[in-house]
mmCIF file of C-alpha atoms in Angstrom:
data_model
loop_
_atom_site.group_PDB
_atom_site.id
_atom_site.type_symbol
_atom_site.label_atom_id
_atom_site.label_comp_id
_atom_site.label_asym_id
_atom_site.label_seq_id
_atom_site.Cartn_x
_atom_site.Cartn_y
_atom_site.Cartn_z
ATOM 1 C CA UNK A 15 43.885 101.501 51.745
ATOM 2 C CA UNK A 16 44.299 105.034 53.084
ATOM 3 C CA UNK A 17 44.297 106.143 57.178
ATOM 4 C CA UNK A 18 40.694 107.101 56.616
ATOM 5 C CA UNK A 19 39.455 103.201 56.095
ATOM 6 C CA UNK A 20 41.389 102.247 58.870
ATOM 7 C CA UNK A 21 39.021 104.252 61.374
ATOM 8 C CA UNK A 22 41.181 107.460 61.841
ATOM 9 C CA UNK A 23 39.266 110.550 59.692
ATOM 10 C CA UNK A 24 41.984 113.673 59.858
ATOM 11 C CA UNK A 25 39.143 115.736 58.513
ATOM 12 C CA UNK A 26 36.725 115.565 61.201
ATOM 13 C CA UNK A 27 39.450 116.135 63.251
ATOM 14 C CA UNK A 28 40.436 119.310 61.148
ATOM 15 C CA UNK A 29 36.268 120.198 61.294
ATOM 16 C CA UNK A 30 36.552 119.906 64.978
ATOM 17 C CA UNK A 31 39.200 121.695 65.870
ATOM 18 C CA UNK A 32 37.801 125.028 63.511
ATOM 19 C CA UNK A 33 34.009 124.111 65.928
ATOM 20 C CA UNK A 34 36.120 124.666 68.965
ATOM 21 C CA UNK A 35 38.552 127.996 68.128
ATOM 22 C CA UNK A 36 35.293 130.012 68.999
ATOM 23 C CA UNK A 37 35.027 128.870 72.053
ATOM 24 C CA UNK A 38 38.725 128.366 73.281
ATOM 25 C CA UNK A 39 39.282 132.070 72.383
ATOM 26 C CA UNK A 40 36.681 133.086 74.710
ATOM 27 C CA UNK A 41 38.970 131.961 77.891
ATOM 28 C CA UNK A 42 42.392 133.658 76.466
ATOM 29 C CA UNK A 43 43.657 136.505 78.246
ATOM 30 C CA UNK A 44 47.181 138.660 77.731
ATOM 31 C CA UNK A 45 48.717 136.047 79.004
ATOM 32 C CA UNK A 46 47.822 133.544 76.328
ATOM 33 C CA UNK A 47 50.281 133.601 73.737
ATOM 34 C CA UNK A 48 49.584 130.609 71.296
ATOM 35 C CA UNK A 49 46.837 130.742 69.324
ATOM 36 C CA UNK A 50 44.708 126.853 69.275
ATOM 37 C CA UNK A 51 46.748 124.363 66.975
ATOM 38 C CA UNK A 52 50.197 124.897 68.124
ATOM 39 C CA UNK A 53 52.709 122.177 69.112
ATOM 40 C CA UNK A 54 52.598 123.661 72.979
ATOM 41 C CA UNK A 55 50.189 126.046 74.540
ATOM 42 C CA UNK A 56 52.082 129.128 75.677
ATOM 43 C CA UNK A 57 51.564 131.080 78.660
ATOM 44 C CA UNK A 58 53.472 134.027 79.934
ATOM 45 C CA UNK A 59 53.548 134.029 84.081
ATOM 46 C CA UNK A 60 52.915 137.796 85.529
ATOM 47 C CA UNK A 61 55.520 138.986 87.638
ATOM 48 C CA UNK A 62 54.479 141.675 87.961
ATOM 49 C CA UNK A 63 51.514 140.713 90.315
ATOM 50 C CA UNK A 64 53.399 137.244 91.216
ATOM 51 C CA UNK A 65 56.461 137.820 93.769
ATOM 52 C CA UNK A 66 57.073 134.243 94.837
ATOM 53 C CA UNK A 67 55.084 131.990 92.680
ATOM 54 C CA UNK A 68 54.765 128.028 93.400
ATOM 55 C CA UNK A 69 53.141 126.207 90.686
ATOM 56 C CA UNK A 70 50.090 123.536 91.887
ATOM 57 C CA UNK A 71 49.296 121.172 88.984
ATOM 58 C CA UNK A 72 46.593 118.314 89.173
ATOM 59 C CA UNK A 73 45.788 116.055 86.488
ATOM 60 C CA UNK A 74 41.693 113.840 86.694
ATOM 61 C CA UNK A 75 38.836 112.774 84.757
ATOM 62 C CA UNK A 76 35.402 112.877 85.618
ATOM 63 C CA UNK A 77 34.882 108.420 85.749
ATOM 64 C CA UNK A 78 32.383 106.188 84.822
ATOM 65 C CA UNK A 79 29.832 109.959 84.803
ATOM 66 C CA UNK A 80 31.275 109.586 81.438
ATOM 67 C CA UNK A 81 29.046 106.672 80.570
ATOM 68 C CA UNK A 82 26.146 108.406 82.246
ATOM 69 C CA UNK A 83 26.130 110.822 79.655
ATOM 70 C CA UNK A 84 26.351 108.799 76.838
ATOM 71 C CA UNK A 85 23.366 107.008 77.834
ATOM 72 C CA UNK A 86 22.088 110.162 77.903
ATOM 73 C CA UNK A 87 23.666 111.672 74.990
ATOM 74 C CA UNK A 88 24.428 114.811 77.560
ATOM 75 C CA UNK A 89 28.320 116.144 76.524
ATOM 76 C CA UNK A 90 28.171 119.542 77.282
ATOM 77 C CA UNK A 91 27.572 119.030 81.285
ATOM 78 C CA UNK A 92 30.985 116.336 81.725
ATOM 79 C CA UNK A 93 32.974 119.150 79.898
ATOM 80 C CA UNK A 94 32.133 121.633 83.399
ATOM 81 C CA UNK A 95 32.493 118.345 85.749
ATOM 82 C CA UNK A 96 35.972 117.768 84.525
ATOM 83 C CA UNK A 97 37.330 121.967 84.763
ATOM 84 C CA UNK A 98 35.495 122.563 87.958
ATOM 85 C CA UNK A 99 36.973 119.332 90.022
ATOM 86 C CA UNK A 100 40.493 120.426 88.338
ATOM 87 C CA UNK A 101 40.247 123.673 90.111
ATOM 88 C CA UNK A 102 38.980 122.430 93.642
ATOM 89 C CA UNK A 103 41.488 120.136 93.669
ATOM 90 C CA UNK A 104 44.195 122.903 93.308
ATOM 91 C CA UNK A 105 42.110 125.049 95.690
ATOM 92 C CA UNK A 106 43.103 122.820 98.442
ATOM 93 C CA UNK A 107 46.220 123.748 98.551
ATOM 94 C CA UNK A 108 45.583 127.712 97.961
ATOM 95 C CA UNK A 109 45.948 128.021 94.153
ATOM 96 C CA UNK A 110 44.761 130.505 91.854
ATOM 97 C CA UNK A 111 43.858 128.710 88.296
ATOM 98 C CA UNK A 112 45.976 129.669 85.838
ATOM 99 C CA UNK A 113 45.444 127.758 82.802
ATOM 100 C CA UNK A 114 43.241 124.273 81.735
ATOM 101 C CA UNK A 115 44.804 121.548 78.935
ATOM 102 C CA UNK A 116 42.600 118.900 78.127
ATOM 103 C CA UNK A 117 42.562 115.481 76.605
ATOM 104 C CA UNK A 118 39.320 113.699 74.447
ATOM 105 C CA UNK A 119 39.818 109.938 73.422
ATOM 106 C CA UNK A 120 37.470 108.479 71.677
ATOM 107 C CA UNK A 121 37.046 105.486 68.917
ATOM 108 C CA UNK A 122 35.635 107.815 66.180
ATOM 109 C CA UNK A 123 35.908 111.642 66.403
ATOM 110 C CA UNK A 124 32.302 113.092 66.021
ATOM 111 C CA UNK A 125 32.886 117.056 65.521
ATOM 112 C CA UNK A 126 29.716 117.835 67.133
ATOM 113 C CA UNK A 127 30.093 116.287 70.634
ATOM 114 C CA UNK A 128 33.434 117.403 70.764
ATOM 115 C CA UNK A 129 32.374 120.700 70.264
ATOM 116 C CA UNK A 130 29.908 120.440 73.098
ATOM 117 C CA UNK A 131 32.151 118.982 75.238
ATOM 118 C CA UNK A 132 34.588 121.880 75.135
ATOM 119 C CA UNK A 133 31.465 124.029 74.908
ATOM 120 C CA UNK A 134 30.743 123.272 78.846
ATOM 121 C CA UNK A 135 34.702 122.907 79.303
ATOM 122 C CA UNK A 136 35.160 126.871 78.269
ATOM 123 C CA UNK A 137 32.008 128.342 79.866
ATOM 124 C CA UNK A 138 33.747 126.736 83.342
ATOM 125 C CA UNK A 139 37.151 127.689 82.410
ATOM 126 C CA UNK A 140 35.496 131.725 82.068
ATOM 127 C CA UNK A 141 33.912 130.693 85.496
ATOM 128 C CA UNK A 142 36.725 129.956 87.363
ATOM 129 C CA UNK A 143 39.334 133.119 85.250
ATOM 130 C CA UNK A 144 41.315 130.746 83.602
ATOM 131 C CA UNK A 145 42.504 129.699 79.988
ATOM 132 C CA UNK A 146 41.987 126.556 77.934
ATOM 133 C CA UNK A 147 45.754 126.849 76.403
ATOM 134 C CA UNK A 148 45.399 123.682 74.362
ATOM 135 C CA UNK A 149 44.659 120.266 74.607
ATOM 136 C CA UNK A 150 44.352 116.559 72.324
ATOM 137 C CA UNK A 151 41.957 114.555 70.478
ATOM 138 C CA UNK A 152 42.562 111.140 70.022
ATOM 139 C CA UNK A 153 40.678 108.954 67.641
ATOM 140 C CA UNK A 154 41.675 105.703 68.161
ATOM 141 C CA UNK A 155 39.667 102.947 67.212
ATOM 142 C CA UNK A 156 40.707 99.231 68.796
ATOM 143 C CA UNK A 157 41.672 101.155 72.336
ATOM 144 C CA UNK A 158 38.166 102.519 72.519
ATOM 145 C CA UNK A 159 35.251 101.274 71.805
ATOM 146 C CA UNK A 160 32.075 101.921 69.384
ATOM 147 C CA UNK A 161 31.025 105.621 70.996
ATOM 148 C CA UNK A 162 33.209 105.838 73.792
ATOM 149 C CA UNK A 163 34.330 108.634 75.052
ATOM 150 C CA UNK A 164 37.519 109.388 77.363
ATOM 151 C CA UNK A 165 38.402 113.065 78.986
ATOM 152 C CA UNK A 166 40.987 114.262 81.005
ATOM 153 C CA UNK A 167 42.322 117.163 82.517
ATOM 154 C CA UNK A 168 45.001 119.248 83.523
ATOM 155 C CA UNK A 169 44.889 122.289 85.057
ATOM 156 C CA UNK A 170 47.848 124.374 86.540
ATOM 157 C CA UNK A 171 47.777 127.543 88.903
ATOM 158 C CA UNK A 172 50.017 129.432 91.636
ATOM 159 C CA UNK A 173 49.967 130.402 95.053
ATOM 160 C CA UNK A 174 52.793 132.938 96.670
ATOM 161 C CA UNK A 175 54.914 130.461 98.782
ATOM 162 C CA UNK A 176 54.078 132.289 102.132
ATOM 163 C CA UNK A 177 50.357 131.711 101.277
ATOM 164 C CA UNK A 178 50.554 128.091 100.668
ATOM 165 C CA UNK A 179 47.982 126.001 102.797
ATOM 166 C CA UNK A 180 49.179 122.371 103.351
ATOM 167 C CA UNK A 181 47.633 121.096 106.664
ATOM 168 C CA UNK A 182 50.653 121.316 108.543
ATOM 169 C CA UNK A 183 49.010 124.715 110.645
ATOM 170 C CA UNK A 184 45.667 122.166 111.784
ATOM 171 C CA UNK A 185 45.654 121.752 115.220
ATOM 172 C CA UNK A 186 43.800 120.570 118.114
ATOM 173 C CA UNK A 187 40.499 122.476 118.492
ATOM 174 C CA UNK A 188 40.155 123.568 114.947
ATOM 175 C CA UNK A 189 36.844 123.815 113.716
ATOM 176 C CA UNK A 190 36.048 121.464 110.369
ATOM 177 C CA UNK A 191 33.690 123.372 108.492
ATOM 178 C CA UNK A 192 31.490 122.271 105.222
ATOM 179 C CA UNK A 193 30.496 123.111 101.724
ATOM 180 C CA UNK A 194 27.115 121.700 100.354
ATOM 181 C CA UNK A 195 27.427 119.535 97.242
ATOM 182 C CA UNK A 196 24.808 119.475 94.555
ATOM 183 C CA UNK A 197 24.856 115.559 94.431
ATOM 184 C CA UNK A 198 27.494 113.198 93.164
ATOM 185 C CA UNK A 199 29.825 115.480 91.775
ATOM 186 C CA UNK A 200 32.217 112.731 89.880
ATOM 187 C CA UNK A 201 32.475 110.142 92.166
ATOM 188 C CA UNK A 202 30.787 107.081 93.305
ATOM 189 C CA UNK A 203 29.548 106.700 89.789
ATOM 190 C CA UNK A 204 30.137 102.823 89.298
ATOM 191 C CA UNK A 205 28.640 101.696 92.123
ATOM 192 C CA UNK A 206 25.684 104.316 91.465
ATOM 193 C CA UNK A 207 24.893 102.920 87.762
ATOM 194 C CA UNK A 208 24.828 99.492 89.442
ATOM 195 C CA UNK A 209 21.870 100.478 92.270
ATOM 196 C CA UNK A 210 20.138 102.527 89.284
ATOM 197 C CA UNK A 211 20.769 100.759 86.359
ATOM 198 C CA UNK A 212 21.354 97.253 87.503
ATOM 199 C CA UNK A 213 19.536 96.857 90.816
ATOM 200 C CA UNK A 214 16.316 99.214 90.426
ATOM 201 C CA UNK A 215 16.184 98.433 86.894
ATOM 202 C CA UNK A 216 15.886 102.428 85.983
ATOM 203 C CA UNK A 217 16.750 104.302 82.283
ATOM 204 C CA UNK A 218 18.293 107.757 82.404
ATOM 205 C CA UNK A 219 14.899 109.052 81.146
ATOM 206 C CA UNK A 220 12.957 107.581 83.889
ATOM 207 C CA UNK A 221 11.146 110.179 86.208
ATOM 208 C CA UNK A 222 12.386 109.607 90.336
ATOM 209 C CA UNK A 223 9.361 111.459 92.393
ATOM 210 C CA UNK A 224 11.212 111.388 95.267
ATOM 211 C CA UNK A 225 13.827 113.610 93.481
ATOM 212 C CA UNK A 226 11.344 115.296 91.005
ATOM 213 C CA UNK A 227 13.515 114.866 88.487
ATOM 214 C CA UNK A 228 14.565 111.970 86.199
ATOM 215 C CA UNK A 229 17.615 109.766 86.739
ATOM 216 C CA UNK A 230 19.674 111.123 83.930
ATOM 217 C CA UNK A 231 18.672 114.981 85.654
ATOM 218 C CA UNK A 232 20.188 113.501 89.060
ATOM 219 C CA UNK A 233 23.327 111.638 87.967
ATOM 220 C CA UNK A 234 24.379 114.378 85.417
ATOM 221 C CA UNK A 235 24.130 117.410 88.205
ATOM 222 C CA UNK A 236 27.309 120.017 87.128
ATOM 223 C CA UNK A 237 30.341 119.026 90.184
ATOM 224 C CA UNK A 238 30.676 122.836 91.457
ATOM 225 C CA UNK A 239 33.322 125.043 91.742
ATOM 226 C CA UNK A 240 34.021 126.514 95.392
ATOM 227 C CA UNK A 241 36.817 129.160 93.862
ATOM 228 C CA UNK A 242 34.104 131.842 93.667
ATOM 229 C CA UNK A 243 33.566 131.139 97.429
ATOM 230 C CA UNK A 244 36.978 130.766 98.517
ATOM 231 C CA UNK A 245 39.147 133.072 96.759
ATOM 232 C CA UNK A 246 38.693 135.984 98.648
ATOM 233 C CA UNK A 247 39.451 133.863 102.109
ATOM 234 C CA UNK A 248 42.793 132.000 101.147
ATOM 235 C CA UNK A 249 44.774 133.014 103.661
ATOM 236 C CA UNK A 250 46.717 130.222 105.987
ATOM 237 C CA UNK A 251 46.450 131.597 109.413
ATOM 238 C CA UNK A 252 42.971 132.009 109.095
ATOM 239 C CA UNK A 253 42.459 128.329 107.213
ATOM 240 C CA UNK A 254 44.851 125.534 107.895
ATOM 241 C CA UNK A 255 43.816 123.216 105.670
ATOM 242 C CA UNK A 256 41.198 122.111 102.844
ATOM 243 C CA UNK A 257 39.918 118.949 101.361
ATOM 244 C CA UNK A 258 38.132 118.390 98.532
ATOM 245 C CA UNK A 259 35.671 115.492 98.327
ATOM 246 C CA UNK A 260 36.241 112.957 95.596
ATOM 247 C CA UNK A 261 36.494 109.068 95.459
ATOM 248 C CA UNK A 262 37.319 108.197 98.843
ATOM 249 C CA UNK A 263 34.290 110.356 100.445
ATOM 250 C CA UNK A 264 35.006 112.669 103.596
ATOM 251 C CA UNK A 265 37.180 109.700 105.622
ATOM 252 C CA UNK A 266 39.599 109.383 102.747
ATOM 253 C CA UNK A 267 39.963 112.884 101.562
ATOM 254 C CA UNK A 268 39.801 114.600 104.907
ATOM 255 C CA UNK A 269 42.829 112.498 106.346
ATOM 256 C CA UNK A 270 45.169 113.561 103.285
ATOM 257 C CA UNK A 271 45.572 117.037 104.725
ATOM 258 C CA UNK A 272 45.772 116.122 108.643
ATOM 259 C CA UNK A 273 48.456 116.020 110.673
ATOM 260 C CA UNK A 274 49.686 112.356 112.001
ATOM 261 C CA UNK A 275 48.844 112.942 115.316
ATOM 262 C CA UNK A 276 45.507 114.597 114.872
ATOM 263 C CA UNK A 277 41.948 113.075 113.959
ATOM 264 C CA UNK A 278 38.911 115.110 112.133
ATOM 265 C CA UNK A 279 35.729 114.271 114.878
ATOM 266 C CA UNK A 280 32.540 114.702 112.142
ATOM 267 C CA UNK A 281 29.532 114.601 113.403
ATOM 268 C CA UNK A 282 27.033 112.909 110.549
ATOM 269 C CA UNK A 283 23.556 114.392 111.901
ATOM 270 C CA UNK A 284 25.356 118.291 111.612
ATOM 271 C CA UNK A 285 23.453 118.517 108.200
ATOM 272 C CA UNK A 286 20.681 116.527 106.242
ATOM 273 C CA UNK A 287 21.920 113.990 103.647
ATOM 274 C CA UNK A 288 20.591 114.723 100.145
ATOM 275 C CA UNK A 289 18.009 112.629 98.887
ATOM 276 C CA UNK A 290 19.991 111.039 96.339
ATOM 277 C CA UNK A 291 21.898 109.218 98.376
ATOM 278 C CA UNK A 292 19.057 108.456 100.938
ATOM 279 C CA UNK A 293 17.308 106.270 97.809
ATOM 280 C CA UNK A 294 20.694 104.931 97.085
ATOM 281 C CA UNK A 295 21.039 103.238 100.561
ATOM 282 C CA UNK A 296 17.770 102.257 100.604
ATOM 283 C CA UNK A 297 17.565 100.503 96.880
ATOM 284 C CA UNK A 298 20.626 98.690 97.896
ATOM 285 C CA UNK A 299 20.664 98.186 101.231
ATOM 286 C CA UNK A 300 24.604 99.338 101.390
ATOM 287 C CA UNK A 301 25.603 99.886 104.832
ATOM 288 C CA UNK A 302 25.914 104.111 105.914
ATOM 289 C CA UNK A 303 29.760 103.023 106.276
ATOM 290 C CA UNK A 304 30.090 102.141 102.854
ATOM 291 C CA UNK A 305 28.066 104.922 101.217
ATOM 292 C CA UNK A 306 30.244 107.651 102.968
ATOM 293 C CA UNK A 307 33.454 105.617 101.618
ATOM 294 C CA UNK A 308 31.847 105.959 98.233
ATOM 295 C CA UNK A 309 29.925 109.334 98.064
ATOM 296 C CA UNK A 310 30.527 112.860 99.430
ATOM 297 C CA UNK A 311 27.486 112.287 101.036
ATOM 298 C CA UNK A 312 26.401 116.242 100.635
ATOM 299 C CA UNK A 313 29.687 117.822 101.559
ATOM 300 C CA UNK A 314 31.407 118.900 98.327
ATOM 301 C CA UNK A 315 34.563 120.617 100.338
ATOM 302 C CA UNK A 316 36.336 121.098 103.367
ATOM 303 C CA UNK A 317 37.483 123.591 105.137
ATOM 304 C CA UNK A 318 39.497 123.669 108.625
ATOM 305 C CA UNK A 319 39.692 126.880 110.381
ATOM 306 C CA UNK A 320 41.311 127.949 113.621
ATOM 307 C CA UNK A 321 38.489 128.343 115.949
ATOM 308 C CA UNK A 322 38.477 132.346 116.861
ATOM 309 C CA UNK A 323 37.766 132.736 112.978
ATOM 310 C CA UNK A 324 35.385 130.038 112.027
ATOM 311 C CA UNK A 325 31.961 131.676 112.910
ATOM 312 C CA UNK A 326 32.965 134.700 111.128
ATOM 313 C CA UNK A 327 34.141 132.513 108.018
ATOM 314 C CA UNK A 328 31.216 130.182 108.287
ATOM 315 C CA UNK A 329 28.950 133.126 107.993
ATOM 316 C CA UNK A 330 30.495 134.672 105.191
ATOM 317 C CA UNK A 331 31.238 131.037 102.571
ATOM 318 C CA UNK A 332 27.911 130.372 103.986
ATOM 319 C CA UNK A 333 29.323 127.182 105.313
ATOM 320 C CA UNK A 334 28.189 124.336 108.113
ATOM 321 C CA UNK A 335 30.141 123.579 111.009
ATOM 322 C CA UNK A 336 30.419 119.947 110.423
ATOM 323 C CA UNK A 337 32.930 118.660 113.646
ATOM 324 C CA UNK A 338 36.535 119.376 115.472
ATOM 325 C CA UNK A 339 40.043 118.628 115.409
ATOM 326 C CA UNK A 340 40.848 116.270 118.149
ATOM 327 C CA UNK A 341 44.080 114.179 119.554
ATOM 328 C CA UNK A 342 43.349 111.092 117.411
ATOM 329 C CA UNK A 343 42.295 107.940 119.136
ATOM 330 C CA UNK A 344 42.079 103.944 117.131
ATOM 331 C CA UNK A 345 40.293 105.893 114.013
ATOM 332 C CA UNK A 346 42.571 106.344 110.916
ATOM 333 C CA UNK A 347 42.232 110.359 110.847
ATOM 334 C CA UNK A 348 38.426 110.744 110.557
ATOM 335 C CA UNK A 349 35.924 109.252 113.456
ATOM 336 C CA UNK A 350 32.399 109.804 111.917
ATOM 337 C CA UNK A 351 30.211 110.007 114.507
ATOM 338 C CA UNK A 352 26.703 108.477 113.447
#
């Protein structure tokens, strides 16, 4: 017997590791001091152009999307997903990225999709200025199974303390402004397989005319990064507080960064629900409730802005006024007003 019969194969691992250098290198910068294979990645903080530095971490995964693309046999696209909803969710809170570590489980280690999965990973790391320092592949076969695919990510970045934005500064009469979404981003993706894949019957391959695209083409739409947008606007007296959408949809995102006392008064009808999620409700008759529990419903991100700033801000993200901050009333932070 040797470790190779028992379903772990150190040489592809070897193979992909040598198919990814190319591309991790691309995202190094001076501050990258560990070449790809070390024990830890090492990264050298700049103080220099950091006076007060607080570290935001966040650690995610990009769900059951996962599955999506292996029906579809799509890897590069999750490998974006996962390094662009690392970085809004640090964004929130103000953060700069700094640097991107990364996790791949699988049962056996195919070179070739790994390589295309960190292949989408580094072109969003280069996106969003920040370095894929190092990461793991796991082969392990009896925890996954036959072509299964895990991935995970951590990403880490700073924010001077005085410029931290927590949701503490919201108050009454702040305006909540929005961020369009491209679709479902990387939530809601269980109970979307079920309406597509279970209730209307559909393959990834199959066409959708009202979409004009195919079901694999709708599903597998990159999650955005709103950095680009944002990073030139972080500044807490001008924006209180930010939310990014995820599992949990506006009502249980938006409330994380609100104040006890306050509620977030959205108004439903202030912009025009992507298709997507119009032929989801109607294939499976879920109730409007439900689906904005689930999905983002076409608001990727969330900004709240005190009031005398918001038009000029809304102008410039090219954002949508979306509702107010109000004293709250019987809702549980967000009253979504149909």
């Amino acid at each position: 017997m040797d470790y190779k019969s028992s379903g772990v194969n150190i040489a592809a691992g070897e193979e992909a590791v040598q198919r990814i250098k190319g591309h991790v290198k691309k995202t190094f910068n001076k501050n990258v001091l560990a070449e790809i294979g070390s024990f830890g990645g090492l990264y050298q903080l700049d103080l220099e152009k950091w006076k007060k530095p607080v570290m935001v971490s966040s650690t995610d995964g990009v769900g059951t999307k996962l599955i999506v693309a292996k029906m579809a046999g799509v890897y590069d696209t999750i490998g974006q997903d996962l390094a662009n909803h690392c970085v809004n969710d640090i964004l929130v809170q103000g953060a700069v990225p700094q640097f991107f570590m990364d996790y791949i489980g699988c049962d056996k280690l195919d070179p070739v999709k790994v390589e295309k999965v960190i292949s989408g990973m580094t072109k969003a790391c280069i996106e969003n200025e920040m370095s894929l320092i190092g990461g793991e592949m796991a082969e392990m076969p009896g925890i996954y199974s036959e072509d299964d695919i895990d991935l995970v990510g951590t990403i880490v970045g700073l924010v001077e303390k005085d410029r931290l934005i927590t949701g503490e500064k919201i108050v009454e009469g702040d305006v909540v402004l929005g961020l369009i979404g491209n679709g479902l981003h990387t939530n809601g993706y269980s109970l979307a397989r079920k309406i597509f894949f279970e209730k209307m019957g559909k393959r990834v391959d199959d066409y959708l005319s009202e979409l004009g695209m195919t079901v694999g083409e709708a599903l597998l739409k990159i999650h955005p990064s709103y950095y680009s947008i944002l990073r030139n606007h972080l500044d807490p007296n001008v924006i209180h507080g930010m939310a990014h959408i995820t599992g949990g949809g506006i009502p249980g995102n938006l409330k994380r960064v609100l104040p006890k006392e306050l509620e977030a008064q959205i108004n439903v009808k202030s912009w025009e629900i992507p298709e997507v999620f119009q032929l989801m409700q109607k294939e499976s008759g879920i109730k409007i409730e439900e689906a904005f529990r689930a999905f983002n419903m076409g608001i990727g991100f969330i900004i709240v802005v005190e009031k005398s700033n918001s038009k000029a801000l809304m102008d410039e993200i090219n954002a949508i006024k979306i509702g107010e901050i109000a004293k709250k009333t019987q809702s549980e932070g967000v009253l979504l007003i149909f």
